[in-house]
Structure formats: structure tokens, C-alpha cells
Coordinates of C-alpha atoms and ligand atoms in Angstrom, one line a residue:
M1 CA -6.2 71.5 160.4
R2 CA -6.3 72.4 156.9
S3 CA -2.4 72.0 156.1
F4 CA -2.8 67.9 158.1
I5 CA -6.4 67.4 155.8
L6 CA -3.8 68.1 152.9
L7 CA -1.3 66.0 153.7
S8 CA -3.7 63.3 153.9
A9 CA -5.2 63.8 150.9
A10 CA -1.8 63.3 149.4
A11 CA -0.8 60.7 151.2
A12 CA -3.9 59.0 150.0
L13 CA -3.0 59.4 146.3
T14 CA 0.2 58.5 146.9
L15 CA -0.7 55.5 148.4
A16 CA -3.5 55.0 145.3
S17 CA -1.5 55.8 142.3
P18 CA 1.8 53.6 142.3
V19 CA 1.0 50.8 140.4
P20 CA 4.2 48.6 141.4
Q21 CA 2.9 45.7 139.3
E22 CA 3.9 47.0 136.4
L23 CA 6.7 45.2 134.6
D24 CA 9.7 44.7 137.5
F25 CA 12.6 45.8 134.4
S26 CA 15.6 44.8 137.1
L27 CA 13.8 41.3 136.1
I28 CA 13.4 40.8 132.9
D29 CA 15.8 43.3 131.8
T30 CA 18.3 40.4 132.3
V31 CA 16.1 37.8 130.8
E32 CA 18.0 36.5 127.6
T33 CA 16.1 36.7 124.0
P34 CA 15.6 33.0 123.7
S35 CA 17.6 32.1 120.2
N36 CA 15.9 31.1 117.0
V37 CA 15.1 27.0 117.2
T38 CA 16.3 24.8 114.3
I39 CA 14.3 22.1 113.7
P40 CA 16.6 18.5 113.1
T41 CA 16.9 17.7 109.2
N42 CA 17.9 14.4 110.5
T43 CA 14.7 13.1 112.0
D44 CA 11.2 12.5 111.8
E45 CA 9.9 13.1 115.1
L46 CA 11.6 15.2 118.2
V47 CA 9.8 15.1 121.0
V48 CA 10.4 17.8 123.6
V49 CA 8.8 15.9 126.9
Y50 CA 7.8 18.5 129.4
D51 CA 7.2 18.1 133.0
S52 CA 5.1 19.9 134.9
D53 CA 5.2 18.4 138.2
S54 CA 9.3 18.8 138.2
A55 CA 9.5 22.6 137.3
A56 CA 6.9 22.9 139.4
A57 CA 8.7 21.7 142.1
A58 CA 11.4 23.6 140.8
V59 CA 9.8 27.1 140.9
Q60 CA 8.8 26.6 144.3
T61 CA 12.4 25.9 145.4
S62 CA 13.3 29.0 143.9
V63 CA 10.5 30.9 145.4
L64 CA 11.7 29.6 149.5
T65 CA 14.6 30.6 148.0
G66 CA 13.9 34.1 147.1
Q67 CA 14.9 33.7 143.6
T68 CA 13.0 35.3 141.1
E69 CA 14.0 34.6 137.6
I70 CA 13.4 31.0 137.0
D71 CA 14.8 28.7 134.5
I72 CA 12.8 25.8 134.3
S73 CA 14.9 24.2 131.2
N74 CA 16.2 21.2 133.0
S75 CA 12.1 20.3 132.8
T76 CA 12.4 19.1 129.6
T77 CA 14.1 16.4 127.5
N78 CA 14.5 16.0 123.8
S79 CA 14.0 12.0 123.0
T80 CA 13.9 11.4 119.4
S81 CA 13.5 7.3 118.1
S82 CA 16.8 6.5 117.3
S83 CA 15.2 4.5 114.3
T84 CA 14.3 7.7 112.5
L85 CA 18.0 9.2 112.8
R86 CA 19.5 9.8 109.5
R87 CA 22.5 10.7 108.2
R88 CA 24.1 13.5 107.8
G89 CA 27.2 14.5 106.1
T90 CA 27.5 16.2 103.3
C91 CA 26.0 15.1 100.0
A92 CA 24.7 11.8 102.2
V93 CA 21.5 11.3 101.1
Q94 CA 18.3 12.2 103.2
A95 CA 14.6 10.5 103.9
S96 CA 12.2 11.6 100.7
G97 CA 9.0 14.0 102.3
S98 CA 5.5 12.9 102.0
G99 CA 4.6 16.3 99.9
P100 CA 4.1 16.3 96.1
V101 CA 7.5 18.3 94.7
P102 CA 6.9 20.8 92.1
S103 CA 8.2 21.5 88.6
P104 CA 10.2 22.8 87.7
D105 CA 12.3 22.0 91.1
T106 CA 12.7 25.8 92.8
A107 CA 12.4 27.8 95.5
S108 CA 10.2 30.1 93.7
A109 CA 7.4 27.4 91.7
F110 CA 7.1 25.6 95.2
L111 CA 6.0 29.3 96.9
S112 CA 3.2 29.9 94.1
Y113 CA 1.9 26.2 93.8
S114 CA -1.1 25.5 93.9
A115 CA -1.9 22.3 95.7
F116 CA 0.0 23.8 98.8
A117 CA -2.3 27.0 99.1
S118 CA -5.3 24.4 98.1
A119 CA -4.2 22.0 101.3
A120 CA -3.6 24.8 103.5
S121 CA -7.1 26.3 102.8
A122 CA -9.1 22.8 102.7
A123 CA -7.5 22.3 106.4
A124 CA -10.4 21.9 108.8
T125 CA -9.5 23.7 111.9
P126 CA -9.9 20.8 114.6
S127 CA -12.3 20.5 117.9
G128 CA -10.8 23.0 120.4
Y129 CA -8.7 25.1 118.4
T130 CA -8.8 28.2 117.1
Q131 CA -7.0 28.9 113.6
A132 CA -5.2 32.1 114.6
F133 CA -3.4 31.8 110.0
K134 CA -4.0 30.1 107.5
N135 CA -1.2 29.8 103.9
L136 CA 1.9 31.7 104.9
N137 CA 4.8 31.1 103.4
A138 CA 6.8 30.9 107.1
S139 CA 6.9 29.2 109.8
N140 CA 6.9 30.2 113.6
N141 CA 8.9 31.0 115.9
A142 CA 6.8 30.9 119.7
Y143 CA 7.1 31.0 122.6
G144 CA 7.9 27.3 123.9
Y145 CA 9.5 24.6 121.1
L146 CA 8.0 21.4 121.7
G147 CA 9.3 19.4 118.9
F148 CA 7.8 18.0 115.6
T149 CA 7.0 15.2 113.4
N150 CA 6.6 14.3 109.5
L151 CA 3.4 14.1 108.0
A152 CA 1.9 11.6 105.9
S153 CA -0.6 14.1 104.6
Y154 CA -1.4 17.8 105.1
D155 CA -3.9 16.9 108.2
S156 CA -4.7 19.1 110.7
E157 CA -6.8 16.5 113.2
K158 CA -3.8 14.1 113.1
C159 CA -1.2 17.5 114.3
A160 CA -4.1 17.8 116.6
S161 CA -4.4 14.9 118.0
K162 CA -0.6 14.2 118.5
C163 CA -0.9 17.9 120.2
N164 CA -3.3 16.9 122.7
A165 CA -0.6 14.1 123.4
I166 CA 2.1 16.3 124.5
S167 CA 2.4 17.5 127.7
G168 CA 2.8 21.7 127.4
C169 CA 1.6 21.6 123.6
A170 CA -0.8 25.0 123.2
A171 CA -1.0 25.6 119.7
F172 CA 0.4 23.8 116.5
N173 CA 2.1 24.9 112.9
L174 CA 1.8 22.9 109.7
Y175 CA 3.4 23.1 106.6
Y176 CA 5.2 22.2 103.4
E177 CA 8.7 22.4 103.7
R178 CA 11.1 22.4 100.3
D179 CA 13.3 20.9 101.6
P180 CA 17.2 19.4 100.1
S181 CA 17.5 15.6 98.9
K182 CA 21.1 15.6 100.1
D183 CA 22.8 17.4 103.1
P184 CA 24.0 20.5 100.2
G185 CA 27.7 20.6 100.4
T186 CA 30.9 21.0 98.1
G187 CA 29.9 18.3 95.2
C188 CA 26.1 19.0 95.6
E189 CA 25.4 22.7 96.2
N190 CA 21.8 22.4 94.8
P191 CA 20.5 19.1 94.7
S192 CA 16.9 18.3 93.8
S193 CA 14.5 19.1 96.5
T194 CA 12.1 17.1 98.3
T195 CA 9.1 18.2 100.3
N196 CA 8.6 17.4 104.0
I197 CA 5.3 17.8 106.0
K198 CA 5.8 19.7 108.9
C199 CA 3.3 19.7 112.0
V200 CA 5.7 21.9 114.9
F201 CA 4.1 21.7 118.2
W202 CA 4.4 24.8 120.5
G203 CA 3.7 26.1 124.4
G204 CA 2.3 29.2 124.0
P205 CA 1.0 30.4 120.4
V206 CA 0.7 31.0 117.8
T207 CA 0.4 33.9 115.6
S208 CA 0.4 35.7 112.0
S209 CA 3.0 38.0 113.6
N210 CA 5.3 35.0 115.3
A211 CA 5.1 33.5 112.3
N212 CA 8.3 34.9 110.8
N213 CA 10.3 32.5 109.2
A214 CA 10.6 32.3 105.5
G215 CA 13.3 29.3 104.7
Q216 CA 17.0 29.8 104.8
F217 CA 19.3 29.1 102.5
R218 CA 21.4 26.1 103.1
S219 CA 24.8 25.9 100.7
K220 CA 23.1 26.7 97.2
F221 CA 19.9 25.6 98.1
Q222 CA 17.2 27.8 99.1
V223 CA 14.6 25.9 102.1
V224 CA 11.3 28.0 101.7
I225 CA 7.8 27.2 103.6
A226 CA 4.4 27.6 101.8
G227 CA 0.9 26.4 102.8
S228 CA 1.1 27.3 106.6
N229 CA -1.3 27.2 109.1
G230 CA -1.7 27.8 112.8
Y231 CA -3.5 26.6 115.0
V232 CA -4.2 27.5 119.3
N233 CA -5.7 25.5 121.7
N234 CA -9.1 27.0 123.5
T235 CA -8.5 26.0 127.1
I236 CA -5.1 26.0 129.1
E237 CA -4.4 23.3 131.6
P238 CA -5.9 23.8 135.0
A239 CA -3.6 24.6 138.1
D240 CA -4.5 22.3 140.6
G241 CA -5.2 24.8 144.2
F242 CA -7.1 26.9 141.8
S243 CA -10.5 28.0 140.0
S244 CA -10.6 27.7 136.2
P245 CA -9.1 31.0 134.4
N246 CA -9.9 34.9 133.4
Y247 CA -8.9 34.7 130.3
Y248 CA -7.6 38.9 130.0
G249 CA -5.5 38.5 126.2
N250 CA -2.4 41.1 125.7
T251 CA -3.9 43.2 129.0
A252 CA -2.6 42.8 132.6
I253 CA -4.0 43.3 136.0
D254 CA -3.3 47.0 137.4
A255 CA -4.8 46.8 140.6
P256 CA -5.2 49.3 143.0
V257 CA -5.0 48.9 146.4
D258 CA -7.5 47.7 148.9
C259 CA -10.5 48.6 150.7
N260 CA -7.8 49.6 153.7
G261 CA -5.6 51.2 151.2
Q262 CA -2.6 48.5 151.6
S263 CA -1.6 47.4 148.4
T264 CA -2.1 43.5 147.5
F265 CA 0.7 43.2 145.7
L266 CA 3.6 40.2 146.7
G267 CA 5.8 40.7 143.8
S268 CA 6.2 39.2 140.2
K269 CA 8.2 35.7 139.3
V270 CA 9.2 34.9 135.8
F271 CA 10.0 31.3 133.9
T272 CA 11.6 30.4 131.0
G273 CA 13.1 28.1 129.6
G274 CA 9.6 26.2 129.2
P275 CA 6.8 26.0 128.0
F276 CA 3.5 28.2 129.4
D277 CA 2.4 26.4 132.5
A278 CA 0.1 28.3 134.9
S279 CA 1.0 25.7 138.0
L280 CA 4.2 27.3 137.8
C281 CA 3.0 30.8 138.7
A282 CA 0.7 28.6 140.9
A283 CA 3.5 26.9 142.9
A284 CA 4.9 30.3 143.1
C285 CA 2.0 31.9 144.7
D286 CA 1.8 28.9 147.4
A287 CA 5.4 29.1 147.9
Q288 CA 4.8 32.8 148.8
S289 CA 2.6 32.1 150.8
A290 CA 4.5 29.7 153.1
T291 CA 7.7 32.0 153.4
N292 CA 4.9 35.1 154.0
L293 CA 3.3 32.9 156.9
K294 CA 6.8 32.7 158.6
A295 CA 6.8 36.9 158.2
N296 CA 3.4 37.2 159.4
K297 CA 2.7 39.2 156.5
A298 CA -0.7 38.5 153.7
T299 CA -0.4 34.9 151.8
C300 CA -0.7 34.9 148.2
K301 CA -4.7 34.3 147.2
F302 CA -4.7 35.1 143.2
F303 CA -2.4 35.6 140.3
N304 CA -2.2 37.1 136.7
T305 CA 0.3 34.7 134.6
Y306 CA 1.2 35.4 130.5
I307 CA 3.7 35.7 127.9
L308 CA 5.7 38.6 128.3
S309 CA 7.9 39.6 124.9
R310 CA 10.6 42.2 124.2
N311 CA 10.5 43.7 121.0
N312 CA 7.6 41.4 119.8
V313 CA 9.8 38.3 121.1
A314 CA 8.4 35.8 124.0
I315 CA 11.3 36.0 126.4
G316 CA 9.6 34.4 129.0
Q317 CA 5.9 34.0 131.5
Y318 CA 5.9 36.7 133.9
C319 CA 4.0 36.0 137.3
N320 CA 2.5 38.5 139.6
L321 CA 1.0 37.4 142.6
Y322 CA -1.4 39.0 145.0
S323 CA -3.0 38.8 148.4
Q324 CA -6.8 39.8 147.2
T325 CA -8.6 38.5 143.9
W326 CA -9.5 41.5 141.3
A327 CA -11.7 41.4 138.9
N328 CA -11.2 41.8 135.2
S329 CA -11.8 45.5 135.1
Y330 CA -8.5 45.9 136.5
A331 CA -6.8 44.2 134.1
T332 CA -5.8 47.3 131.8
Y333 CA -1.7 47.0 131.9
T334 CA -0.6 46.2 128.5
G335 CA 3.0 46.9 128.8
S336 CA 5.6 49.8 128.2
N337 CA 9.1 50.6 126.8
S338 CA 12.7 50.6 129.0
G339 CA 16.5 50.9 127.8
G340 CA 15.1 51.5 124.4
N341 CA 13.0 48.0 124.4
K342 CA 8.8 47.7 123.8
Y343 CA 7.8 44.8 126.2
T344 CA 3.7 44.0 125.7
V345 CA 1.9 41.2 127.3
S346 CA -0.4 38.4 125.4
Y347 CA -2.0 34.9 126.6
S348 CA -2.3 36.8 130.0
Y349 CA -4.9 34.9 132.2
G350 CA -5.8 35.4 136.2
F351 CA -6.8 32.4 138.8
S352 CA -8.3 32.8 142.1
A353 CA -7.7 30.1 145.2
S354 CA -10.3 28.1 145.0
A355 CA -10.3 27.9 149.0
D356 CA -10.3 31.5 149.7
A357 CA -10.2 34.6 146.8
G358 CA -8.9 36.7 149.2
T359 CA -12.2 39.3 150.3
C360 CA -10.6 42.2 151.7
K361 CA -12.3 43.0 155.3
K362 CA -12.4 46.3 157.2
P363 CA -10.8 45.9 160.3
Ligands
NAG401 C1 15.1 34.6 114.6 O1 14.1 34.9 113.3 C2 13.4 36.2 113.1 C3 13.2 35.7 111.3 O2 13.7 35.4 111.0 C4 14.4 37.4 113.4 O3 14.3 38.3 112.5 C5 15.5 37.5 114.5 O4 16.5 38.1 114.0 C6 15.6 35.6 114.8 N1 15.9 36.1 116.4 C7 17.7 35.6 116.6 C8 17.6 35.5 117.9 O5 18.2 35.2 115.9
NAG402 C1 20.5 21.5 135.7 O1 21.0 21.2 135.5 C2 22.2 21.1 135.9 C3 22.7 19.8 136.0 O2 22.3 18.7 137.0 C4 22.3 22.0 137.0 O3 24.1 21.6 136.4 C5 22.6 23.1 136.7 O4 22.4 24.2 137.2 C6 20.8 22.9 136.1 N1 20.1 24.5 135.8 C7 19.2 24.7 136.3 C8 18.7 26.0 135.7 O5 18.6 24.5 138.0
NAG403 C1 16.7 20.2 121.6 O1 16.0 20.6 120.3 C2 16.7 21.9 120.5 C3 15.8 21.5 118.7 O2 16.4 21.3 117.9 C4 17.4 22.0 120.5 O3 17.1 23.8 120.8 C5 18.0 22.1 122.1 O4 19.0 22.5 122.8 C6 17.4 20.4 122.5 N1 18.0 20.6 123.8 C7 18.7 19.5 124.3 C8 19.3 19.1 125.8 O5 18.9 18.1 123.5
NAG404 C1 3.6 33.2 98.4 O1 4.1 33.2 97.9 C2 3.1 33.4 97.3 C3 4.5 33.1 95.6 O2 5.8 34.1 95.5 C4 2.3 34.5 97.0 O3 1.7 34.8 95.7 C5 2.0 34.9 98.0 O4 1.3 36.6 97.7 C6 2.6 34.7 98.9 N1 1.5 34.4 100.1 C7 1.9 35.4 101.1 C8 1.1 34.9 102.2 O5 2.7 36.2 101.4
NAG405 C1 -6.1 21.6 124.9 O1 -6.2 21.7 126.2 C2 -6.7 21.2 127.4 C3 -5.8 21.6 128.6 O2 -4.5 21.5 128.5 C4 -6.6 19.8 127.0 O3 -7.1 18.9 127.9 C5 -7.0 19.0 125.8 O4 -6.5 17.5 125.0 C6 -6.4 19.9 124.3 N1 -7.2 19.6 123.1 C7 -8.2 20.2 122.7 C8 -8.8 19.5 121.4 O5 -8.7 20.6 123.4

């Protein structure tokens, strides 16, 4: 009798302690670190058009066929109006930007030019947004590039209104960039500069830590950035069929077993190649339910989705599925190390199915 009690206590312990919804390293170790975006210099505007419905359909198809790492890049297209395209080629004259050119025309004068700092410090935070950082000398490498536009003035409201009109835009970065007046190369290694006022759109949050692009050399011309401000939209798009989300910040749900000692975790997916979009995880939840119903298994009633970073670089949108809704207090997981890499959680949201949030019932 005594040994039986010990055995069941041990069994209960092994049931309650594993937390399989922590990162699936077999899934994420193969996700490639995205390359840094190069913002084209031969145009004043590039819009990355993101089709959320087509991406959700791709996710659904992939989940139904058992895939867990899902590339949605085919649901984005680059669009540039050909009228704004400029000639490239050594010493080709580039269009003038709208910002002032400091004197002397050097990178260091640009970086210490007080008008850039004052414009950045004075810029209004657009309604519905939170300012993430102010007046840095670097632009962002954030998650899900959605294009850029050169503005006529340093105008945070204008940049926000453009972001609001772009599907998937979660954040923007506004800054002054010292660019060459001619395409640098043999015969014009270090041309005079022009100042572009850039507004860059992202499908995930901009932060001071991903504001890490301080410019580069093009031939002997030094591209530098000043007056860089970042703003993040306070809300995310809702997901059809799910309640409004709970926000967990830099933590993910780490759920125990349910009231019957059963795991409620239904697996993980990771999405790459597009902006953060909760609808993708909602589509995965619904598709997993369809698969599970056929196998007589529990259906998906709750999901937690977040931006997964490897060594502080956002590599994808992680998506964990559950048969039951868990309270915010279970959002305790912040990430782990694997294979010499540090994985962390950010921008984490939980959504419950509107029709049935999955309450545990004792038999
Ligand atoms: C992206 O740019 C940052 C900042 O310059 C750099 O640290 C990082 O290595 C670059 N990433 C890749 C994949 O090149
Ligand atoms: C994207 O589309 C191309 C062309 O149709 C196809 O070959 C490729 O497999 C697609 N990629 C994904 C990840 O679906
Ligand atoms: C879209 O533009 C980005 C940034 O310039 C580039 O990295 C990407 O390859 C482009 N995609 C396509 C399909 O042309
Ligand atoms: C930007 O560069 C200027 C000039 O070198 C310097 O004074 C300022 O502290 C820099 N700003 C940041 C945030 O590093
Ligand atoms: C922020 O995002 C929400 C949801 O995507 C969108 O409806 C809204 O237009 C965006 N802008 C503001 C200012 O809320």
C-alpha cells in the first residue's frame, strides 16, 4: 500500500512538472536568422504589401499537412511606383532629400547637428502610439520590414498615418539620414551629401536595442543617421473568432496540467517571412482543431503568440496552442539557452476562442 502511494505521488510529480510548451528547439534551431534589410536608395518609397488572409490560408494548409515551421513570405509583395525610381550607377545623380545639409558637410557635423536633435526631441507622439526611444544615431533592424517613405519634413504624425494605412504595420522609425548626392564610386568616391528624412515601417516593435544600424560606408562616403525616433502602435489587429488579447510582455504561458492531470498543450508552430500577425496563430489553432477532431483529440481553444528572438535578433513569430485558456499568472516563461544561443520572448499575446474558452471539467 505504502509503495503504491509513493508510486502515484511520483507519477503525479512527473505529470505536473514537465512544461513541454517551453521552446521546441528541434523546431527553432533550424529557423534562419533573417538578413538585415537594405533600404533601397533609388526610390523615395517602397511599400511591402502584406495580405493577411492569404498568409492565414497558407498557415492553415501547412498545419493540415503537419508542418510546424511556416514561411509566409509569399503573402508579401514589394511595390514601388516606377515614377519614383532613380537611375543607379557610379556617379549617377541622386534625388535631393528634404532635410538641411549641415556645414561642414561631414559625418561628424551631421551627427552633432542640433536641428536634428531638436526636431526629434520636439516630435509629438501620435495618438494610439507609444514612443519607444528618442533621438538616437541609429535606425532599427526590427521584425517584418514593411517598406519606407522619404518625407518632406520630420513629421511623426504623417509617418503614423502612413503606418496606419499599411496592413501589418505595428511600429515605425523616423530619422534623418546622410546620403550621397551621387552614387559613390570611381571618380566620385566621396560626393557631397543630401539629407533624407526617412520613415520606415515594421511589422513588430521598434526598440532602442534593435536600433542598431548606425550607417555604413558606400565607397568613401559615410552614411550616418541622426534624430532617430521609434513609435509602437498600442494595439494589435484582432483575430476573428477570438476574444480581445491579453498582453504578457516579455513572458510566455507555461501552463501546468489541467484539473484532471492532463496536459492542455497542443503543440507549437513558428511563422517567418512576414509581419507579426495574431491571425496566423488563430488560423493554426483552427486548423489544429480540425486535425484533432478527426483523431478524437482535444481541440484548440486558446493560443499564446509572441516574437521569438535568438541572441536579441527577432527570428520569427512563435505560436503555442492549448485546449484550455490559462490566466495571465501562468505567463512566467522568458526563454532559454540552446546550442550556445540565447532565445527570448517579447510582444507576447494570448487569445481565447470566443465561443468556448475551454474550462476544465471533472469527469
Ligand atoms: C545586422 O546589423 C547589426 C548592426 O549593424 C549587426 O550587428 C548584425 O550582425 C547584422 N545582422 C546580420 C544578419 O548581418
Ligand atoms: C512561394 O512561391 C513560389 C512560386 O510559386 C514557390 O515555388 C515557393 O515554394 C513558395 N514558397 C513557399 C514558402 O510557399
Ligand atoms: C523587397 O524589398 C526588400 C528590401 O529592399 C528586399 O530585401 C526583398 O528581397 C524584396 N522582396 C522582393 C520579393 O523583391
Ligand atoms: C549622437 O552623436 C553625437 C555626436 O557624436 C553625440 O553627441 C550624441 O551623444 C550621440 N547620441 C547618442 C544617443 O549616442
Ligand atoms: C494601430 O493598430 C490598429 C490595429 O491594427 C489599427 O486599427 C490602428 O489603425 C493603428 N493605429 C492606431 C493609431 O491605433
